[in-house]
Short mmCIF file of C-alpha atoms in Angstrom, two decimals:
data_model
loop_
_atom_site.label_atom_id
_atom_site.label_comp_id
_atom_site.label_asym_id
_atom_site.label_seq_id
_atom_site.Cartn_x
_atom_site.Cartn_y
_atom_site.Cartn_z
CA MET U 1 22.96 160.93 71.99
CA GLY U 2 26.44 161.87 72.93
CA LEU U 3 28.31 163.54 70.05
CA ALA U 4 31.76 164.02 71.48
CA ALA U 5 34.55 165.16 69.21
CA ALA U 6 36.39 162.39 67.53
CA GLY U 7 39.87 163.61 68.42
CA LEU U 8 41.52 161.64 65.68
CA GLY U 9 44.33 163.98 64.80
CA VAL U 10 45.05 166.14 61.71
CA ALA U 11 43.50 165.53 58.26
CA GLY U 12 45.74 163.66 55.84
CA ALA U 13 46.41 164.44 52.19
CA GLY U 14 43.41 165.19 50.06
CA ILE U 15 44.10 162.92 47.19
CA TRP U 16 42.58 159.48 46.78
CA LEU U 17 45.90 157.63 46.54
CA ALA U 18 46.76 158.88 50.03
CA ILE U 19 43.63 157.50 51.64
CA ARG U 20 43.34 154.28 49.64
CA ASN U 21 43.48 151.27 51.95
CA ALA U 22 43.83 153.55 54.97
CA ALA U 23 42.40 152.07 58.14
CA PRO U 24 41.46 153.87 60.17
CA VAL U 25 41.19 157.12 58.28
CA SER U 26 42.70 160.06 60.19
CA ILE U 27 40.33 162.93 60.33
CA ALA U 28 40.36 166.53 61.55
CA SER U 29 38.20 167.56 64.48
CA PRO U 30 34.48 167.31 63.69
CA PRO U 31 33.92 171.06 63.79
CA GLU U 32 36.76 171.53 61.24
CA VAL U 33 35.21 168.91 58.94
CA ALA U 34 31.75 170.45 59.27
CA ALA U 35 33.13 173.92 58.46
CA ASP U 36 34.86 172.51 55.37
CA VAL U 37 31.71 170.78 54.20
CA ARG U 38 29.78 173.94 54.69
CA ALA U 39 32.28 176.01 52.80
CA GLU U 40 32.36 173.54 49.89
CA TYR U 41 28.55 173.45 49.72
CA LEU U 42 28.36 177.26 49.58
CA ARG U 43 30.98 177.34 46.88
CA ALA U 44 28.91 174.94 44.71
CA TRP U 45 25.66 176.64 45.55
CA ARG U 46 27.04 180.00 44.40
CA ALA U 47 28.13 178.42 41.11
CA TYR U 48 24.57 177.14 40.69
CA LYS U 49 23.17 180.56 41.35
CA ARG U 50 25.62 182.19 38.94
CA LEU U 51 25.31 179.70 36.08
CA ALA U 52 21.98 177.81 36.33
CA TRP U 53 19.58 179.66 38.65
CA GLY U 54 16.04 178.44 38.28
CA HIS U 55 17.07 175.50 36.10
CA ASP U 56 17.07 172.00 37.32
CA GLU U 57 20.69 170.91 37.40
CA LEU U 58 24.10 172.59 37.08
CA LYS U 59 26.68 171.36 34.56
CA PRO U 60 29.73 172.75 36.28
CA VAL U 61 32.50 172.00 33.77
CA SER U 62 30.78 173.68 30.80
CA GLY U 63 29.17 176.28 33.01
CA THR U 64 25.68 175.44 31.64
CA TYR U 65 22.59 173.58 32.89
CA GLN U 66 20.02 170.95 32.05
CA GLU U 67 16.43 170.19 32.92
CA PHE U 68 15.68 166.92 34.65
CA PHE U 69 12.00 166.13 34.06
CA ALA U 70 11.03 167.68 30.66
CA PRO U 71 13.06 169.70 28.17
CA GLY U 72 12.03 173.34 28.23
CA HIS U 73 10.20 172.97 31.53
CA PRO U 74 12.49 173.78 34.46
CA VAL U 75 11.08 173.46 38.01
CA GLY U 76 14.09 174.73 39.87
CA LEU U 77 14.87 171.23 41.07
CA THR U 78 18.21 172.12 42.67
CA ILE U 79 16.55 174.92 44.60
CA ILE U 80 13.76 172.66 45.93
CA GLU U 81 16.23 169.87 46.71
CA ALA U 82 18.54 172.25 48.62
CA LEU U 83 16.03 174.02 50.93
CA ASP U 84 16.41 171.90 54.02
CA THR U 85 20.18 171.47 53.63
CA LEU U 86 20.60 175.24 53.43
CA HIS U 87 18.44 175.53 56.54
CA LEU U 88 20.55 172.94 58.51
CA MET U 89 23.72 174.77 57.50
CA GLY U 90 22.42 178.08 58.56
CA PHE U 91 22.31 179.74 55.17
CA ASP U 92 19.08 181.48 55.94
CA ASP U 93 19.34 184.19 53.35
CA GLU U 94 19.76 181.49 50.68
CA VAL U 95 16.71 179.64 52.02
CA ASP U 96 14.63 182.81 51.76
CA LEU U 97 15.91 183.39 48.21
CA GLY U 98 14.93 179.90 47.16
CA VAL U 99 11.46 180.22 48.76
CA GLN U 100 10.94 183.53 46.89
CA TRP U 101 11.87 181.87 43.62
CA ILE U 102 9.40 179.00 44.16
CA ASP U 103 6.67 181.53 45.12
CA LYS U 104 7.18 183.61 42.04
CA ASN U 105 8.20 181.05 39.37
CA LEU U 106 7.16 177.47 40.15
CA ASP U 107 4.14 176.86 37.97
CA LEU U 108 3.12 173.23 38.21
CA ASP U 109 0.55 173.38 35.34
CA ILE U 110 2.98 171.78 32.92
CA ASP U 111 1.82 170.09 29.74
CA ALA U 112 4.44 167.37 29.80
CA PRO U 113 4.74 163.81 31.33
CA PHE U 114 6.60 163.82 34.59
CA GLN U 115 8.09 160.69 36.16
CA VAL U 116 5.94 160.04 39.21
CA PHE U 117 8.60 158.48 41.48
CA GLU U 118 11.29 161.21 40.92
CA THR U 119 8.72 163.92 41.26
CA ILE U 120 7.44 162.57 44.57
CA ILE U 121 10.79 161.89 46.25
CA ARG U 122 12.49 165.04 44.87
CA VAL U 123 9.94 167.81 44.29
CA LEU U 124 7.13 166.88 46.68
CA GLY U 125 9.64 165.86 49.34
CA GLY U 126 11.66 168.98 48.86
CA LEU U 127 8.58 171.22 49.14
CA LEU U 128 7.52 169.39 52.34
CA ALA U 129 10.93 169.59 53.91
CA GLY U 130 11.16 173.26 52.95
CA HIS U 131 7.81 173.89 54.59
CA LEU U 132 8.88 172.09 57.76
CA ALA U 133 12.06 174.09 57.88
CA THR U 134 10.55 177.50 57.23
CA LYS U 135 6.85 177.06 58.26
CA ASN U 136 6.02 178.86 55.01
CA ASP U 137 2.48 177.79 54.13
CA MET U 138 2.98 178.53 50.41
CA LEU U 139 5.32 175.56 50.17
CA LEU U 140 2.70 173.27 51.62
CA VAL U 141 0.10 174.67 49.14
CA LYS U 142 2.47 173.92 46.31
CA ALA U 143 3.05 170.43 47.71
CA LYS U 144 -0.59 169.68 47.89
CA GLU U 145 -1.16 171.03 44.32
CA LEU U 146 1.65 168.84 43.05
CA ALA U 147 0.35 165.70 44.78
CA ASP U 148 -3.16 166.35 43.37
CA ARG U 149 -1.66 166.59 39.89
CA LEU U 150 0.17 163.24 40.46
CA LEU U 151 -2.76 161.37 41.93
CA PRO U 152 -4.17 160.18 38.54
CA ALA U 153 -1.13 157.94 38.21
CA PHE U 154 -2.60 155.98 41.14
CA THR U 155 -6.33 156.46 40.76
CA LYS U 156 -6.47 155.60 37.05
CA SER U 157 -4.57 152.37 37.67
CA PRO U 158 -6.76 149.17 37.94
CA THR U 159 -4.37 147.73 40.60
CA GLY U 160 -3.55 150.96 42.48
CA MET U 161 0.09 150.67 41.46
CA PRO U 162 0.96 153.95 39.81
CA TYR U 163 1.74 154.46 36.16
CA ARG U 164 5.29 155.55 35.61
CA TYR U 165 4.38 159.00 34.08
CA VAL U 166 1.62 161.52 34.42
CA ASN U 167 1.00 164.74 32.53
CA LEU U 168 0.87 167.47 35.20
CA HIS U 169 -1.59 169.56 33.04
CA SER U 170 -3.98 167.01 31.73
CA GLY U 171 -3.67 164.10 34.14
CA ALA U 172 -2.99 161.73 31.29
CA VAL U 173 -1.08 158.69 32.43
CA SER U 174 1.47 156.64 30.43
CA VAL U 175 3.92 153.73 30.72
CA PRO U 176 2.15 150.97 32.62
CA GLU U 177 5.31 148.90 32.93
CA ASN U 178 6.92 150.18 36.14
CA TYR U 179 9.73 149.32 38.51
CA VAL U 180 8.94 148.18 42.06
CA ALA U 181 10.91 151.01 43.63
CA GLU U 182 8.98 153.51 41.63
CA VAL U 183 5.67 151.81 42.53
CA GLY U 184 6.31 151.65 46.25
CA THR U 185 8.45 154.65 47.24
CA ASN U 186 5.65 157.06 48.07
CA LEU U 187 4.65 156.34 51.61
CA SER U 188 6.79 158.84 53.39
CA GLU U 189 6.03 161.89 51.28
CA LEU U 190 2.36 161.19 50.61
CA GLY U 191 1.89 160.11 54.21
CA MET U 192 3.52 163.29 55.57
CA LEU U 193 1.31 165.30 53.22
CA ALA U 194 -1.72 163.54 54.67
CA ARG U 195 -0.56 164.39 58.16
CA LEU U 196 0.03 168.01 57.38
CA THR U 197 -3.16 168.58 55.45
CA GLY U 198 -5.51 166.25 57.41
CA ASP U 199 -6.48 164.40 54.14
CA ASP U 200 -5.73 160.69 54.46
CA THR U 201 -6.30 160.13 50.74
CA TYR U 202 -2.58 160.58 50.01
CA PHE U 203 -1.50 157.92 52.51
CA LYS U 204 -4.16 155.50 51.41
CA VAL U 205 -3.12 155.51 47.74
CA ALA U 206 0.55 155.06 48.71
CA LYS U 207 -0.26 152.09 50.99
CA ARG U 208 -2.48 150.52 48.38
CA ALA U 209 0.40 150.62 45.88
CA ALA U 210 2.81 149.08 48.35
CA GLN U 211 0.33 146.34 49.25
CA ALA U 212 -0.26 145.47 45.65
CA VAL U 213 3.41 144.63 45.23
CA TYR U 214 3.53 142.62 48.47
CA GLU U 215 0.53 140.56 47.55
CA ARG U 216 2.32 139.51 44.34
CA ARG U 217 5.37 138.12 46.08
CA SER U 218 6.44 134.59 45.20
CA PRO U 219 6.01 131.53 47.41
CA LEU U 220 9.57 132.28 48.61
CA ASP U 221 8.47 135.74 49.70
CA LEU U 222 10.65 137.30 47.06
CA ILE U 223 9.56 140.02 44.67
CA ALA U 224 10.83 140.73 41.18
CA THR U 225 11.80 144.08 39.59
CA THR U 226 9.24 145.05 37.00
CA ILE U 227 5.45 144.82 36.95
CA ASP U 228 2.59 145.83 34.72
CA VAL U 229 0.41 148.12 36.79
CA GLU U 230 -2.67 147.47 34.66
CA SER U 231 -2.65 143.67 34.68
CA GLY U 232 -0.65 143.19 37.94
CA ARG U 233 1.57 140.67 36.11
CA TRP U 234 5.28 140.53 36.62
CA ARG U 235 7.36 141.53 33.61
CA SER U 236 10.62 140.11 35.00
CA GLY U 237 11.58 137.11 37.11
CA VAL U 238 14.64 138.46 38.90
CA SER U 239 14.88 139.28 42.60
CA VAL U 240 17.75 141.73 43.01
CA GLY U 241 17.37 142.18 46.76
CA PRO U 242 17.91 145.75 48.11
CA GLN U 243 19.27 146.96 44.80
CA PRO U 244 17.74 149.06 42.08
CA PRO U 245 15.11 149.03 40.71
CA VAL U 246 13.54 147.65 43.91
CA ASP U 247 15.77 149.06 46.70
CA SER U 248 13.74 151.90 48.29
CA TYR U 249 10.53 149.79 48.24
CA PHE U 250 11.91 147.78 51.17
CA GLU U 251 13.12 150.92 52.82
CA TYR U 252 9.76 152.61 52.74
CA LEU U 253 7.87 149.67 54.24
CA ARG U 254 9.83 150.13 57.46
CA ASP U 255 9.89 153.90 57.16
CA GLY U 256 6.09 153.93 56.82
CA TYR U 257 5.82 152.06 60.12
CA GLN U 258 8.34 154.38 61.80
CA LEU U 259 6.50 157.49 60.62
CA PHE U 260 2.86 156.45 60.86
CA GLY U 261 2.79 153.37 63.14
CA ASP U 262 1.10 151.21 60.48
CA ARG U 263 1.78 147.62 61.61
CA ASP U 264 0.82 146.15 58.15
CA LEU U 265 3.86 147.89 56.74
CA LEU U 266 6.05 146.52 59.48
CA ALA U 267 4.78 142.96 58.92
CA TRP U 268 5.44 143.26 55.17
CA PHE U 269 8.89 144.58 55.83
CA GLN U 270 9.70 141.76 58.26
CA THR U 271 8.44 139.02 55.85
CA LEU U 272 10.36 140.31 52.84
CA THR U 273 13.52 141.03 54.76
CA ALA U 274 13.55 137.52 56.30
CA ALA U 275 13.32 136.17 52.76
CA LEU U 276 16.16 138.36 51.60
CA GLN U 277 18.37 137.19 54.38
CA GLU U 278 17.55 133.55 53.82
CA ARG U 279 17.62 133.40 50.05
CA GLN U 280 19.97 136.20 48.90
CA TRP U 281 22.46 137.05 51.67
CA ASP U 282 25.86 135.85 50.41
CA THR U 283 29.39 135.75 51.73
CA VAL U 284 32.43 135.76 49.54
CA ASP U 285 36.04 136.24 50.86
CA GLY U 286 34.65 137.47 54.15
CA ARG U 287 32.51 140.13 52.51
CA HIS U 288 28.73 140.13 52.57
CA TRP U 289 26.40 140.96 49.67
CA TYR U 290 23.06 140.08 48.11
CA ARG U 291 23.00 137.67 45.21
CA GLN U 292 20.46 138.14 42.39
CA VAL U 293 18.18 135.12 42.01
CA GLN U 294 15.10 133.92 40.18
CA PHE U 295 12.26 135.10 42.39
CA GLN U 296 10.09 131.97 42.08
CA THR U 297 12.86 129.40 42.64
CA GLY U 298 15.78 131.18 44.34
CA THR U 299 18.18 130.00 41.56
CA LEU U 300 21.27 132.15 41.25
CA ILE U 301 21.23 134.57 38.26
CA ASN U 302 24.31 136.76 38.93
CA ASN U 303 26.52 138.26 41.63
CA ARG U 304 26.37 141.93 40.71
CA GLU U 305 26.19 144.66 43.29
CA SER U 306 25.30 148.31 42.97
CA GLU U 307 26.51 151.27 44.90
CA LEU U 308 22.90 152.34 45.40
CA SER U 309 22.28 149.42 47.67
CA ALA U 310 24.79 150.71 50.29
CA PHE U 311 21.86 152.50 51.99
CA TRP U 312 20.53 149.12 53.12
CA ALA U 313 23.17 148.90 55.84
CA GLY U 314 21.47 151.87 57.46
CA SER U 315 17.99 150.27 57.07
CA LEU U 316 19.27 147.01 58.69
CA ALA U 317 20.68 148.99 61.58
CA GLU U 318 17.42 150.81 62.09
CA ALA U 319 15.60 147.49 62.03
CA GLY U 320 17.77 146.14 64.85
CA MET U 321 20.06 144.05 62.63
CA ARG U 322 23.34 145.70 63.68
CA LYS U 323 25.59 142.80 62.97
CA GLU U 324 24.44 142.46 59.35
CA ALA U 325 24.43 146.26 58.97
CA ASP U 326 28.11 146.51 59.97
CA GLN U 327 28.96 143.51 57.80
CA LEU U 328 27.40 145.11 54.78
CA LEU U 329 28.96 148.45 55.42
CA ASP U 330 32.37 146.77 55.87
CA SER U 331 31.90 145.19 52.42
CA PHE U 332 31.22 148.50 50.74
CA LYS U 333 34.18 150.08 52.45
CA SER U 334 36.31 147.35 50.84
CA VAL U 335 35.23 148.61 47.45
CA LEU U 336 36.06 152.19 48.45
CA ASP U 337 39.45 151.09 49.70
CA ARG U 338 40.14 149.26 46.44
CA TYR U 339 39.04 151.87 43.97
CA GLY U 340 39.18 155.20 45.61
CA LEU U 341 35.62 156.06 44.64
CA PHE U 342 32.62 153.74 44.15
CA PRO U 343 31.99 152.33 40.73
CA GLU U 344 28.35 152.25 39.81
CA GLU U 345 28.32 148.46 39.63
CA TRP U 346 30.64 145.51 40.15
CA ASP U 347 30.79 141.72 40.37
CA TYR U 348 31.43 140.89 44.04
CA THR U 349 32.87 137.41 43.39
CA ASP U 350 36.08 138.84 41.98
CA MET U 351 35.47 142.60 42.56
CA SER U 352 35.67 143.41 38.84
CA ILE U 353 33.98 146.58 37.72
CA VAL U 354 30.90 146.40 35.48
CA ASP U 355 30.24 150.15 35.30
CA PRO U 356 33.22 152.42 36.15
CA SER U 357 31.32 155.64 36.56
CA TYR U 358 30.82 157.44 39.83
CA GLN U 359 27.53 159.37 39.82
CA LEU U 360 28.17 161.34 43.04
CA ARG U 361 25.99 158.75 44.75
CA PRO U 362 25.07 159.42 48.36
CA GLU U 363 24.05 155.97 49.63
CA TYR U 364 27.24 155.10 51.49
CA ALA U 365 27.26 158.35 53.34
CA ASP U 366 23.56 157.81 54.02
CA ALA U 367 24.35 154.53 55.65
CA CYS U 368 27.17 155.98 57.69
CA LEU U 369 24.81 158.61 59.07
CA ALA U 370 22.13 156.11 59.96
CA LEU U 371 24.57 153.85 61.76
CA PHE U 372 26.14 156.88 63.49
CA VAL U 373 22.69 157.83 64.80
CA VAL U 374 21.69 154.33 65.78
CA SER U 375 25.06 153.76 67.53
CA GLY U 376 24.69 156.94 69.61
CA GLY U 377 27.51 158.73 67.79
CA ALA U 378 30.24 156.18 67.22
CA ASP U 379 33.35 157.74 65.64
CA LEU U 380 33.81 154.71 63.34
CA TYR U 381 31.03 155.90 61.12
CA ARG U 382 32.50 159.37 60.88
CA GLN U 383 35.78 157.83 59.75
CA ARG U 384 33.95 155.84 57.05
CA ALA U 385 32.13 158.89 55.72
CA TYR U 386 35.25 161.08 55.91
CA GLN U 387 37.14 158.69 53.60
CA LEU U 388 34.46 159.10 50.99
CA TYR U 389 34.34 162.92 51.54
CA GLN U 390 38.08 163.22 50.92
CA ALA U 391 37.89 160.94 47.86
CA MET U 392 34.99 162.96 46.45
CA LYS U 393 36.98 166.16 46.92
CA ALA U 394 39.99 164.61 45.09
CA GLY U 395 38.07 163.13 42.24
CA CYS U 396 35.07 165.31 41.68
CA ARG U 397 35.95 168.87 42.73
CA VAL U 398 36.01 171.45 39.91
CA ASP U 399 36.03 175.22 39.77
CA ASN U 400 32.25 175.40 39.75
CA GLY U 401 31.55 172.88 42.44
CA TYR U 402 31.52 169.05 41.95
CA THR U 403 30.93 166.83 39.01
CA VAL U 404 30.30 163.16 38.30
CA VAL U 405 33.15 160.87 37.17
CA THR U 406 32.76 158.76 34.05
CA ASP U 407 35.70 156.45 34.73
CA ILE U 408 37.16 155.96 38.21
CA THR U 409 39.89 153.62 36.84
CA ALA U 410 41.50 156.23 34.64
CA ARG U 411 44.47 158.21 35.94
CA PRO U 412 43.54 160.91 36.48
CA MET U 413 39.98 159.95 36.83
CA THR U 414 37.85 161.01 33.90
CA GLN U 415 35.35 163.71 34.85
CA GLY U 416 31.91 164.20 33.43
CA ASP U 417 29.88 167.41 33.52
CA LEU U 418 26.90 167.25 36.00
CA THR U 419 26.09 168.11 39.54
CA PRO U 420 22.99 166.01 40.18
CA ALA U 421 20.42 167.96 42.18
CA TYR U 422 20.55 165.20 44.79
CA TRP U 423 24.10 166.18 45.68
CA PHE U 424 22.63 169.34 47.18
CA SER U 425 19.97 167.38 49.05
CA GLU U 426 21.88 164.27 50.11
CA ASN U 427 25.65 163.94 50.02
CA MET U 428 26.58 167.09 51.73
CA LYS U 429 23.73 167.00 54.17
CA TYR U 430 24.90 163.60 55.39
CA PHE U 431 28.45 164.78 55.76
CA TYR U 432 27.38 167.90 57.56
CA LEU U 433 25.06 166.14 59.98
CA LEU U 434 27.73 163.64 60.82
CA PHE U 435 30.26 166.27 61.88
CA SER U 436 28.43 169.41 62.88
CA ASN U 437 26.20 168.48 65.74
CA THR U 438 24.00 171.31 64.45
CA PRO U 439 21.31 172.52 66.83
CA ARG U 440 18.94 172.62 63.88
CA PHE U 441 18.65 168.80 63.75
CA ASP U 442 17.23 166.48 66.41
CA TYR U 443 19.72 163.61 66.49
CA GLN U 444 17.49 161.53 68.73
CA HIS U 445 14.16 161.90 66.95
CA ASN U 446 14.41 162.29 63.16
CA TYR U 447 13.55 160.92 59.82
CA LEU U 448 15.27 161.38 56.49
CA SER U 449 13.54 160.21 53.28
CA THR U 450 15.17 158.11 50.55
CA GLU U 451 16.12 161.41 48.90
CA GLY U 452 17.57 162.85 52.17
CA LYS U 453 14.67 165.14 52.90
CA VAL U 454 14.31 165.80 56.62
CA LEU U 455 10.67 165.15 57.35
CA VAL U 456 11.04 164.78 61.10
CA GLY U 457 13.73 166.34 63.22
CA LEU U 458 14.21 169.87 61.80
CA ARG U 459 14.55 172.65 64.33
CA PRO U 460 13.76 176.28 63.61
CA ARG U 461 16.06 179.20 63.29
CA SER U 462 17.20 180.42 66.74
#
């Protein structure tokens, strides 16, 4: 695709009030933005190395850390999440340092329950992306070991839908009540592992779980949010559309087709997406959203929207629904214009905030990148992403990197104390890919997972 420089002038003020309601957003040249993103990433990475090395997540305000999966059992989550982003940005010494830590310190024989979904998309996905970036076989060996320790969540389930937790040491499973996103967001990582190892078992268990959800759709072709993986019975009756806790299930049906050519997955995606558009697509004051409805009847339940569903604009674009994709992205931009940063949740009928926190979420930037790629490099999507980048710098930047915001409506915004590991995997990767035109990424043939892991399209060090 053509990735010509935007040529949109000099960057404006870096405070959110200066960019609020700006249309279009004036940005610096793409190379300047990419250099700034890279410098900011390195600043935060060095803070993690100094204050939290080997631990899961940095708490940049207090200068401490926390573990994500199990207290007392760090797995170096930020290191694993960061590998392919560091590679794309050309921080090769940092990649090597992270790989060395994993080789010497990552012991997966942990006597504690791990959340299957998060472990797959973050740890397994990170190890796979790291392997693809470096060609280091140790990372693939670790990935296979981890998947084997997770498999009991699937194989011990009567329906094939995974239990929510599995003990990595004993294989004991727990919590049969699971969310659809957690049941069905496994195809990309397990399928890629199957491809790399030649063992199709991993793809088969992921597809069986996705199919089990699909077969339990309502007569309206809608699915609810929560299901008992032992009985196969729904534990809720709400269809939230492409919002949590269902969101990435839809995404991975199409992704599974894109990656592996499985036409069953494409058919399931098309059926469910058609139902979403017919039953839940809503228009209020010229903005487009997805209403939440009773999944058996289609009766309206509420009009809440989540920042996490912004990714769906990218999925729609990749599925050939460009008009709807742009309409949805425009709607999310209106929220960014109004509030400066995204609240976690709002009521789209009157745009009132339900949850005022900003969790450094990456979904809007993710959608901007997807539309940028699909469009062949349209500058509009750079502008959209740059608005969020500047707002994030204004509201979340601290001495030791970036932190979440607990209340975006306060002046100044009230900051929390956490750099989620996904910030190193997603947010800054999306911004960098949008502006850098890096030779380490194939802009025409690529795939990024729901956690931003590049599983197709990484190019080696020159």
